[in-house]
Short mmCIF file of N, CA and C in Angstrom, two decimals:
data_model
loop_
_atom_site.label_atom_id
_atom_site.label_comp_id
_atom_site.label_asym_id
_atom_site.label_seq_id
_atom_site.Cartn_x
_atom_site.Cartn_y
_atom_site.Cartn_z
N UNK A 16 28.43 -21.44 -29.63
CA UNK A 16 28.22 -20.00 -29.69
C UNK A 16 27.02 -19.64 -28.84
N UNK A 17 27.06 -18.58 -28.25
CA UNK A 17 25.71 -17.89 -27.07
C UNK A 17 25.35 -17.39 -27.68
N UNK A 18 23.63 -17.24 -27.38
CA UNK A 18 22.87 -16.73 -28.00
C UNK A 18 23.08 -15.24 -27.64
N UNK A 19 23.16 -14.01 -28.30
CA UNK A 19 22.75 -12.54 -27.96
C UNK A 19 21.40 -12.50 -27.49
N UNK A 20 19.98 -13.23 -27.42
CA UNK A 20 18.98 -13.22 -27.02
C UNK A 20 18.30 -12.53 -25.60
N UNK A 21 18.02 -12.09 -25.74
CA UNK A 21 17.76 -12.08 -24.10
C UNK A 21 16.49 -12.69 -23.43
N UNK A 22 15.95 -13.41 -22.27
CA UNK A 22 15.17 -13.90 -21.63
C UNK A 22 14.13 -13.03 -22.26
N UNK A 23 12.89 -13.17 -22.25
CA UNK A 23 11.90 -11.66 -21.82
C UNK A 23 11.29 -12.46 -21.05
N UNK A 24 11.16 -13.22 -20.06
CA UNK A 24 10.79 -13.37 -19.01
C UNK A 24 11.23 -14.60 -18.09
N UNK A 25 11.78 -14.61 -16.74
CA UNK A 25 12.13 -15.81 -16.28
C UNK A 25 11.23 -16.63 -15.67
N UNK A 26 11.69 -18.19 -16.14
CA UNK A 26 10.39 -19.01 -15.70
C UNK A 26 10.93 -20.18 -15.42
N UNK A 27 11.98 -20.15 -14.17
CA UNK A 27 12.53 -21.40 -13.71
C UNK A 27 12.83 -20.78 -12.30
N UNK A 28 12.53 -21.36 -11.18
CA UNK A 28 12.18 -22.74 -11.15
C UNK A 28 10.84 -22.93 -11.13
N UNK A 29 9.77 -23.78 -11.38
CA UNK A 29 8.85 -23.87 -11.65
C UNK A 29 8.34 -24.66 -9.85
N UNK A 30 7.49 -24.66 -9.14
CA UNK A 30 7.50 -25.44 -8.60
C UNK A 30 5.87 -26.31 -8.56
N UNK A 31 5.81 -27.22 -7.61
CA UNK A 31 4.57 -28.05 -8.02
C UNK A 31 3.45 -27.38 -6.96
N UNK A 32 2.24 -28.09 -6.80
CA UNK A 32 1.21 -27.42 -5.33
C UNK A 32 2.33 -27.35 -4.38
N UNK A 33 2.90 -28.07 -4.05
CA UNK A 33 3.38 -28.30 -2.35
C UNK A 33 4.69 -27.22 -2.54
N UNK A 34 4.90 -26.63 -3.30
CA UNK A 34 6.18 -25.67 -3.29
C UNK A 34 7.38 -26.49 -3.49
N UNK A 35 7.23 -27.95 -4.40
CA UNK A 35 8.55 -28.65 -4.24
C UNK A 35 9.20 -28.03 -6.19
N UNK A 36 10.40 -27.93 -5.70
CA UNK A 36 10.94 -27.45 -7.15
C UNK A 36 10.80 -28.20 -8.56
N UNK A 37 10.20 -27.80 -9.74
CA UNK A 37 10.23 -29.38 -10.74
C UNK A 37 11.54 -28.84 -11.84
N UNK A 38 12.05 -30.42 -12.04
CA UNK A 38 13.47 -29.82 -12.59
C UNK A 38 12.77 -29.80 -13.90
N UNK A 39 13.70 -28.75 -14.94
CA UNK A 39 13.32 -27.91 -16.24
C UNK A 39 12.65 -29.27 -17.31
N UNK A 40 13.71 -30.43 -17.34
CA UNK A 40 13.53 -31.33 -18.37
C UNK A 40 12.21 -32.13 -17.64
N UNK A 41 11.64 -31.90 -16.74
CA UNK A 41 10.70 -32.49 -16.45
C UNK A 41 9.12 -32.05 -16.75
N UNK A 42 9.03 -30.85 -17.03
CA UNK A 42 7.90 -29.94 -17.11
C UNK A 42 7.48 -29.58 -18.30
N UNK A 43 6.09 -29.73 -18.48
CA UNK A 43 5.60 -29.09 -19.40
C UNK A 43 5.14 -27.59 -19.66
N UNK A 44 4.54 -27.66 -21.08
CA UNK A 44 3.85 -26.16 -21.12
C UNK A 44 3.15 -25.86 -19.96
N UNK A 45 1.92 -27.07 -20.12
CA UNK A 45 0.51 -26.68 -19.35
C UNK A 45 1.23 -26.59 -17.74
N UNK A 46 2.09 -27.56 -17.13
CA UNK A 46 2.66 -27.42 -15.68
C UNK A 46 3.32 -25.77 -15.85
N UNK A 47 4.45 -25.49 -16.42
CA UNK A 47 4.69 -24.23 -16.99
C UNK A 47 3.40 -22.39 -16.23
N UNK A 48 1.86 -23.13 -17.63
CA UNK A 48 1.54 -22.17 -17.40
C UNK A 48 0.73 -22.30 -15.86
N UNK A 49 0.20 -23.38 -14.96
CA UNK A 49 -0.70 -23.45 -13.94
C UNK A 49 0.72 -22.79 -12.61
N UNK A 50 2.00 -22.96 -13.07
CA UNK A 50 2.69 -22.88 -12.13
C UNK A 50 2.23 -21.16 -12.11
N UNK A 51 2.40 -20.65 -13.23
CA UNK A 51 2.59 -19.07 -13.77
C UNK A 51 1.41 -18.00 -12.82
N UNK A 52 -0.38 -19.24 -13.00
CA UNK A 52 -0.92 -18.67 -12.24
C UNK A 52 -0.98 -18.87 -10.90
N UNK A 53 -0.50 -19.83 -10.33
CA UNK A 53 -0.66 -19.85 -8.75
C UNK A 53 0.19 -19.03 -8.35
N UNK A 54 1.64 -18.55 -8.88
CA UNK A 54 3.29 -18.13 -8.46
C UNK A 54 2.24 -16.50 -8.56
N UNK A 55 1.49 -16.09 -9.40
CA UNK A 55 1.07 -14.78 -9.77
C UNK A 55 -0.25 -14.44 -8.50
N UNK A 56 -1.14 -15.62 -8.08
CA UNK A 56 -2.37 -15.80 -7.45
C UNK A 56 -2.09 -15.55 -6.53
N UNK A 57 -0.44 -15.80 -5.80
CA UNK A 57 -0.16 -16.27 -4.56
C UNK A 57 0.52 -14.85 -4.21
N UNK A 58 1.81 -13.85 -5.20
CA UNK A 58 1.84 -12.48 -4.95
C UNK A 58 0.92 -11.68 -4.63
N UNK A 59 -0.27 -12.14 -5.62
CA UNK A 59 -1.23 -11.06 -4.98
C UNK A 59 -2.28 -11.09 -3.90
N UNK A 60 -2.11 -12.67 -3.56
CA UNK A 60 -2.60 -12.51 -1.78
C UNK A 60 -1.43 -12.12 -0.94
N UNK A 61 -0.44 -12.42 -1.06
CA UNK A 61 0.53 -11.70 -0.22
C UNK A 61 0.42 -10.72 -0.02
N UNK A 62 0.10 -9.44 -1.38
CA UNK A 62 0.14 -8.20 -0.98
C UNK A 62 -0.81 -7.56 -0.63
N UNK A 63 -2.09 -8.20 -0.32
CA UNK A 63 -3.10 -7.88 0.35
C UNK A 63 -4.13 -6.71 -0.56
N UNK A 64 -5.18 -6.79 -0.16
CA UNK A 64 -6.39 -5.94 -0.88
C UNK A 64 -5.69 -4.82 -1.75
N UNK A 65 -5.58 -3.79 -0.77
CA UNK A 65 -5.39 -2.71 -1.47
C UNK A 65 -3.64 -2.66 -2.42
N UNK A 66 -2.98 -3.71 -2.03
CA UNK A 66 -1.47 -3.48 -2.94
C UNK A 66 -2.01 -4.81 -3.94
N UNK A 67 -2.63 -4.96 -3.99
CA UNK A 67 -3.22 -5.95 -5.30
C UNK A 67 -3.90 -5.60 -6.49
N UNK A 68 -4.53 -4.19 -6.23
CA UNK A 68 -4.56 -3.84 -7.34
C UNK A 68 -3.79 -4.29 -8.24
N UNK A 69 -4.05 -3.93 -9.80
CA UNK A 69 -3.12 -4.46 -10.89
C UNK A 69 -3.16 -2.69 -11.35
N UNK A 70 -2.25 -2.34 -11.94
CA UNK A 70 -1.83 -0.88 -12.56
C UNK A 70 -1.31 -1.40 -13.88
N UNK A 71 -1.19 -0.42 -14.55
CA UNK A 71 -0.90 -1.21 -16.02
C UNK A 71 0.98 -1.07 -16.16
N UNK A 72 1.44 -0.55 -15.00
CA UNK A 72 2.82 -1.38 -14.83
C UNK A 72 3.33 -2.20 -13.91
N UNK A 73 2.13 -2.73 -13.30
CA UNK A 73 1.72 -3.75 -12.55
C UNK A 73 2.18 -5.51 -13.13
N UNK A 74 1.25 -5.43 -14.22
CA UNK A 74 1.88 -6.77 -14.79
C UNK A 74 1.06 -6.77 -16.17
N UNK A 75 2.13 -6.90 -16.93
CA UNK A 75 1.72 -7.17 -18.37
C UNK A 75 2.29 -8.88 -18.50
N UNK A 76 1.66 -9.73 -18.99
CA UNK A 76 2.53 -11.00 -18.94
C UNK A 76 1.88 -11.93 -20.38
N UNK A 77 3.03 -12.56 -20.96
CA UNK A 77 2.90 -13.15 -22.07
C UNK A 77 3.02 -14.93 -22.03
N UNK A 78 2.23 -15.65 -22.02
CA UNK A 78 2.41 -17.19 -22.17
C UNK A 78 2.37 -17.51 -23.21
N UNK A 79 3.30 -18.53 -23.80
CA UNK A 79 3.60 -18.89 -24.69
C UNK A 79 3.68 -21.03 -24.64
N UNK A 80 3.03 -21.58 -25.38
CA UNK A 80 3.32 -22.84 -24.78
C UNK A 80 2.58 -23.24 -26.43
N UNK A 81 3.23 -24.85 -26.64
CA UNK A 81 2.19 -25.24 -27.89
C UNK A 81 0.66 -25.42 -27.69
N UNK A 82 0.34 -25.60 -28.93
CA UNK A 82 -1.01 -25.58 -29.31
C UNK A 82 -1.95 -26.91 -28.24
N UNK A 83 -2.67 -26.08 -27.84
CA UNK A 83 -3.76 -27.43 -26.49
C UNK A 83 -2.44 -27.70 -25.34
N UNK A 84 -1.62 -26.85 -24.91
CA UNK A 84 -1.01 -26.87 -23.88
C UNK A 84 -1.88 -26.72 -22.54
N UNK A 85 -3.11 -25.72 -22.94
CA UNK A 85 -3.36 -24.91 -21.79
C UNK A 85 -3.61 -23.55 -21.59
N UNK A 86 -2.66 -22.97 -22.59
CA UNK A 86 -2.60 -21.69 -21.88
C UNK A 86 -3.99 -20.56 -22.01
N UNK A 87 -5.05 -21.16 -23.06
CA UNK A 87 -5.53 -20.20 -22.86
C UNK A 87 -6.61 -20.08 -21.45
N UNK A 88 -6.81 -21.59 -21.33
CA UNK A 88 -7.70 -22.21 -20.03
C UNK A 88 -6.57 -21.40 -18.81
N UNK A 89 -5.72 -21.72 -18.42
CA UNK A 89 -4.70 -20.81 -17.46
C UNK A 89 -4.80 -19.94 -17.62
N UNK A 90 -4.49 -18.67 -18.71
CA UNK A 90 -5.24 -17.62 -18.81
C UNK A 90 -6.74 -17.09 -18.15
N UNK A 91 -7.33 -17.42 -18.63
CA UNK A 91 -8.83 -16.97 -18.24
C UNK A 91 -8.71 -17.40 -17.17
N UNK A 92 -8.34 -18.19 -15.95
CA UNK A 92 -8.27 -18.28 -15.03
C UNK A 92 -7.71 -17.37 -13.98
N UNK A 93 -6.30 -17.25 -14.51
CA UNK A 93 -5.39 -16.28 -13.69
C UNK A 93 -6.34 -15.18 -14.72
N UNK A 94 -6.57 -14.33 -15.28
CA UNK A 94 -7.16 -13.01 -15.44
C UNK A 94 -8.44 -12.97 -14.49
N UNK A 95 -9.56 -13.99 -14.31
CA UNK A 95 -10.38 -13.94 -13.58
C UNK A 95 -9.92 -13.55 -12.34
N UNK A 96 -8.49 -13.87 -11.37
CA UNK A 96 -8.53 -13.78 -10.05
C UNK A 96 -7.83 -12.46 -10.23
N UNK A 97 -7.21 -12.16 -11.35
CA UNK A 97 -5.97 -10.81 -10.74
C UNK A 97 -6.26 -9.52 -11.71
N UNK A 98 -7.70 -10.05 -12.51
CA UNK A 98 -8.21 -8.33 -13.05
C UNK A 98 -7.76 -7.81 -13.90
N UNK A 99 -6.92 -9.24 -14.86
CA UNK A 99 -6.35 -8.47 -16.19
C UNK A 99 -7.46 -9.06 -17.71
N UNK A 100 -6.90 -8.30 -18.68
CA UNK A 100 -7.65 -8.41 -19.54
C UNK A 100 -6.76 -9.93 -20.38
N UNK A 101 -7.87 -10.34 -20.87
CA UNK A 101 -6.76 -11.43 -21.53
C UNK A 101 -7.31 -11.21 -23.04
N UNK A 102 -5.98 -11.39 -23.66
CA UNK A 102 -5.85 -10.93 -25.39
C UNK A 102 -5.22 -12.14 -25.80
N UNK A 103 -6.01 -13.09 -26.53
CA UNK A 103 -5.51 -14.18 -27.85
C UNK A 103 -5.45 -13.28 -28.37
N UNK A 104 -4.03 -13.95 -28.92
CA UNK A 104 -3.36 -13.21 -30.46
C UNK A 104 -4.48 -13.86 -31.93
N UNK A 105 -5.11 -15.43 -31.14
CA UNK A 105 -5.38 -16.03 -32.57
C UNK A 105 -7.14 -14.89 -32.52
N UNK A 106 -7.59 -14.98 -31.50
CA UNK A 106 -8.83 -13.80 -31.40
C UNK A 106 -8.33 -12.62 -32.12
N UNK A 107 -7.30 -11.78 -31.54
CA UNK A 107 -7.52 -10.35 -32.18
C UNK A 107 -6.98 -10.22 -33.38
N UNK A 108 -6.73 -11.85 -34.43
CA UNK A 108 -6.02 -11.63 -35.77
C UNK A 108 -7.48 -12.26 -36.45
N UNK A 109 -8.37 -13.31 -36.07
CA UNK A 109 -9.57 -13.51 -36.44
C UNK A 109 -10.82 -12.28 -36.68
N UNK A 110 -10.87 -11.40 -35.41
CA UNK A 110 -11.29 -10.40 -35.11
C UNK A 110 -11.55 -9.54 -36.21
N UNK A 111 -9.86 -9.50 -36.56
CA UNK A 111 -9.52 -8.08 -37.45
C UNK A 111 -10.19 -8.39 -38.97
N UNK A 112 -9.85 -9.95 -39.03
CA UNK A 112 -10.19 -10.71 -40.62
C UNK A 112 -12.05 -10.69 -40.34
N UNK A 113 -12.62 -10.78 -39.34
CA UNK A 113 -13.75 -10.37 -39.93
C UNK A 113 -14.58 -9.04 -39.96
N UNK A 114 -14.05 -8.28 -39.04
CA UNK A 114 -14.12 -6.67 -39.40
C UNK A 114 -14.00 -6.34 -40.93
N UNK A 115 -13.30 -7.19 -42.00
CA UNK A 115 -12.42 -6.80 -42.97
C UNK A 115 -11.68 -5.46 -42.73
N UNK A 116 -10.78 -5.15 -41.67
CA UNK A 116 -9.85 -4.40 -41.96
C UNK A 116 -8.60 -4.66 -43.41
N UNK A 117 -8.12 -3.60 -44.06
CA UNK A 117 -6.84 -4.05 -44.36
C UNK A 117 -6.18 -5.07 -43.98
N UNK A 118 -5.15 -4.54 -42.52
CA UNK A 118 -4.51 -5.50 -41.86
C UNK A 118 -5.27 -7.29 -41.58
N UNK A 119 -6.60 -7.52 -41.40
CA UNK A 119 -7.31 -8.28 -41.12
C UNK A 119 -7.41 -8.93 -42.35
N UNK A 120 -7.59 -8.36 -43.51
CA UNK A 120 -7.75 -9.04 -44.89
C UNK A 120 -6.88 -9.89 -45.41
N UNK A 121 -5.10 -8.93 -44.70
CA UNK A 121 -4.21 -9.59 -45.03
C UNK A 121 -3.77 -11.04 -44.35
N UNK A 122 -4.35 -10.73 -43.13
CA UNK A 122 -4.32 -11.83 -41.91
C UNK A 122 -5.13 -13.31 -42.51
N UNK A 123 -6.22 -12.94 -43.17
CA UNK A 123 -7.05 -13.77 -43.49
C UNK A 123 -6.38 -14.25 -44.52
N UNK A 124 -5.87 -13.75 -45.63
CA UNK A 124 -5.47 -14.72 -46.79
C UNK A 124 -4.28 -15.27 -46.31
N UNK A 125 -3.57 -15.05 -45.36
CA UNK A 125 -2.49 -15.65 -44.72
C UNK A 125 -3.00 -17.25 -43.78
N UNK A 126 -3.90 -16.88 -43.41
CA UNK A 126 -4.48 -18.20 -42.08
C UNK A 126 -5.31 -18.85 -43.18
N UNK A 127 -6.13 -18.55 -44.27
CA UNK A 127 -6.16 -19.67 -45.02
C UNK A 127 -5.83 -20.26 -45.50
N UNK A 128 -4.58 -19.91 -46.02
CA UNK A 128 -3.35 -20.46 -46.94
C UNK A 128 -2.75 -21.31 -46.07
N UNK A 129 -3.15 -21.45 -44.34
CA UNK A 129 -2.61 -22.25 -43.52
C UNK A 129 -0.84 -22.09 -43.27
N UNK A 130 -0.67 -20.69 -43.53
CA UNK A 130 0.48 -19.75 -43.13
C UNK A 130 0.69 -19.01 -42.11
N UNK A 131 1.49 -18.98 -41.69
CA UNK A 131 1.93 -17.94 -40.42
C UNK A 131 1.68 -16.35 -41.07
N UNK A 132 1.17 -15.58 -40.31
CA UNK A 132 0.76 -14.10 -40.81
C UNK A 132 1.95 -13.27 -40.53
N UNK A 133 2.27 -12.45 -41.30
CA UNK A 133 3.56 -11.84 -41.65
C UNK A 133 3.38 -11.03 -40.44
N UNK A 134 4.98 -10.73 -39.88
CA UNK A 134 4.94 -10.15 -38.30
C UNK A 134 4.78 -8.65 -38.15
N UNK A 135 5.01 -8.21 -39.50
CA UNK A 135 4.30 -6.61 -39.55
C UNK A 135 2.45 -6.50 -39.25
N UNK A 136 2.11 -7.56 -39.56
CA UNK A 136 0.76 -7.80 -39.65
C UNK A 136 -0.05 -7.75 -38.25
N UNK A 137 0.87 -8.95 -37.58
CA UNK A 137 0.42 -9.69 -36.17
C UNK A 137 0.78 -8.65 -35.05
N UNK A 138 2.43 -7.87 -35.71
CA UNK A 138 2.85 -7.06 -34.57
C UNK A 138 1.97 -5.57 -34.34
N UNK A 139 1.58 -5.33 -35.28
CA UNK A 139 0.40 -4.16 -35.48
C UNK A 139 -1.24 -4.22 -35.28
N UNK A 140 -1.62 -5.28 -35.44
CA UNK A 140 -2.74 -5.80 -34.99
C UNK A 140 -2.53 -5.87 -33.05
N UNK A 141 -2.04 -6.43 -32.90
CA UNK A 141 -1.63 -7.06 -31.63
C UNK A 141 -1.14 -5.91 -30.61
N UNK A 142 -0.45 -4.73 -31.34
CA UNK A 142 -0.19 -3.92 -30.84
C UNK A 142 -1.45 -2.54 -30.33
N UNK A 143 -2.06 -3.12 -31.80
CA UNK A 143 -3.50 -1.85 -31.45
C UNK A 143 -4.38 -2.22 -30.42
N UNK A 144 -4.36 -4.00 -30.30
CA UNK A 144 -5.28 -4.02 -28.85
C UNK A 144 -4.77 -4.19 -27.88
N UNK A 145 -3.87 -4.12 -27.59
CA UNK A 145 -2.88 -3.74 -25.77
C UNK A 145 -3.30 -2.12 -25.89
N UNK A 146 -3.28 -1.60 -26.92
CA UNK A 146 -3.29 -0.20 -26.61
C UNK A 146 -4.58 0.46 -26.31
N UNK A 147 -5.82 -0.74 -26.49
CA UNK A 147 -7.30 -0.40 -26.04
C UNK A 147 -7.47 0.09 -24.46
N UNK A 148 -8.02 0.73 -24.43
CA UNK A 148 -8.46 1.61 -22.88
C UNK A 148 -8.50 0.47 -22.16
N UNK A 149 -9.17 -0.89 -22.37
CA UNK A 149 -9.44 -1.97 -21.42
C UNK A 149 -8.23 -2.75 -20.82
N UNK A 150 -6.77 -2.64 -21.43
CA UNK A 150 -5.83 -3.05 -21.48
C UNK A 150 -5.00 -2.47 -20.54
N UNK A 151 -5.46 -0.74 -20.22
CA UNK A 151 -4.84 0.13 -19.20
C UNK A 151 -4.03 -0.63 -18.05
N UNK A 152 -4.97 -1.49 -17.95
CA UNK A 152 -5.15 -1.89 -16.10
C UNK A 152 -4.13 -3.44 -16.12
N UNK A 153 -3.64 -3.63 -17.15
CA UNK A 153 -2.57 -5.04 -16.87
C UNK A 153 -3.66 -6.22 -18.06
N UNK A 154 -2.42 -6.86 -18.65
CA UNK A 154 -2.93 -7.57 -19.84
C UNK A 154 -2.17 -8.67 -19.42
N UNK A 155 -2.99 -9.97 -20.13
CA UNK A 155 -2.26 -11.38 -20.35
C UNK A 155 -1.94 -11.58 -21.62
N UNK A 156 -1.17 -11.47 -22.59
CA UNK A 156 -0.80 -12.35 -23.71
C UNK A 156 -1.06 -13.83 -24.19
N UNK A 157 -1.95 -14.09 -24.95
CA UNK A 157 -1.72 -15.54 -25.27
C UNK A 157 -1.44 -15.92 -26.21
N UNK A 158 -0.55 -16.93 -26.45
CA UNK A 158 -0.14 -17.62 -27.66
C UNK A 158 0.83 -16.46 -29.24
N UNK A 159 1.11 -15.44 -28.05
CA UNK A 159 2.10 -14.79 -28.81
C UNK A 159 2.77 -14.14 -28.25
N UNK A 160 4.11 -13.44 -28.65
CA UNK A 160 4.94 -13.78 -29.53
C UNK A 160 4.90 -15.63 -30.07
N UNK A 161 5.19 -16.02 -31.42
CA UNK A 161 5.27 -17.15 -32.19
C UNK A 161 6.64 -17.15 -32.22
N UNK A 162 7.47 -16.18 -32.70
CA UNK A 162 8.83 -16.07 -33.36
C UNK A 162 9.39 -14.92 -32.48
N UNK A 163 10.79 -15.21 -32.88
CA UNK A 163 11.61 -14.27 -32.25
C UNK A 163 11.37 -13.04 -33.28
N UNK A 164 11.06 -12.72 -34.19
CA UNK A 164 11.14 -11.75 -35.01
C UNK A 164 9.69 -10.81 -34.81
N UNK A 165 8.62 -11.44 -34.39
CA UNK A 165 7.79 -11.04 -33.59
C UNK A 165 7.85 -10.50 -32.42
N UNK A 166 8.65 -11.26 -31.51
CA UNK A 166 8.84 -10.58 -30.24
C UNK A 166 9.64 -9.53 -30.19
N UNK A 167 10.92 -9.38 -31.00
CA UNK A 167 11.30 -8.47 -31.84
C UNK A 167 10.52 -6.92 -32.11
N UNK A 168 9.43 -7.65 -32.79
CA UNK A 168 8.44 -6.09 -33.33
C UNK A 168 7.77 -5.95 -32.37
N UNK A 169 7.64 -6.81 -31.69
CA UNK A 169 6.33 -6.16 -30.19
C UNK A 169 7.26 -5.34 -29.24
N UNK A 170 8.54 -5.37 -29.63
CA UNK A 170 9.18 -4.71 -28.45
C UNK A 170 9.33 -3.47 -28.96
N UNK A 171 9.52 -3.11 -30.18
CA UNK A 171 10.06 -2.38 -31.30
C UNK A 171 8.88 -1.35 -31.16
N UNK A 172 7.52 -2.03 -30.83
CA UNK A 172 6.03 -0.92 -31.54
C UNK A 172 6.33 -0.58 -29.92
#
């Protein structure tokens, strides 16, 4: 049976420094995300100074890879060269738990219990800081969406 799913983003073919293609079963997260920033580093020298700007429908982009893959080190990297803001999901759900917000309170008795935080929680949290003024200008995602039911509500808010 096929999945009804749809991609939310394509990420094959991956290739290595030298531009040689790496086949899917061969690659990791961390190859995954370093491919993500050079393939992204390398559009925006192509398009030169002024079409490099980032606009905030420029590029919003989400990496997803397991835990010590990489991605947040790739992150902060590619945001350093291309001027986006980068947002951990595990930062702006820590964040919220020590603000003691509501939402943050709930976050917290969830991550101590060494539980996944309910996706009304993560998708609303997560959603209020893409929507920060600093975010205007093109965001990186890290380490979320977790679940399809998440990615789900991030599409949904």
């Amino acid at each position: 049976a096929s999945s009804s799913r749809p991609a939310p983003f394509a990420c094959w073919p991956l290739r290595n420094a030298r531009g040689v293609s790496l086949p899917k079963e061969k690659s990791t997260a961390r190859d995954h995300a370093q491919r993500l920033v050079v393939q992204a580093a390398a559009a925006a020298a192509e398009a030169g100074p002024k079409e490099a700007k980032v606009t905030k429908e420029a590029m919003r982009v989400i990496v997803v890879g397991a835990p010590g893959s990489g991605k947040g080190t790739q992150c902060k990297l590619a945001c350093d060269k291309l001027g986006l803001v980068h947002v951990s999901a595990g930062d702006v759900l820590r964040e919220a738990a020590a603000a003691g917000t509501p939402m943050g309170l709930r976050a917290k008795e969830c991550m101590d219990r060494g539980e996944l935080v309910p996706t009304e929680v993560a998708v609303t949290l997560v959603k209020s800081r893409l929507e920060q003024p600093d975010c205007e200008t093109g965001w990186m995602l890290d380490g979320y969406p977790r679940s399809w039911s998440q990615y789900q509500g991030l599409q949904a808010a």
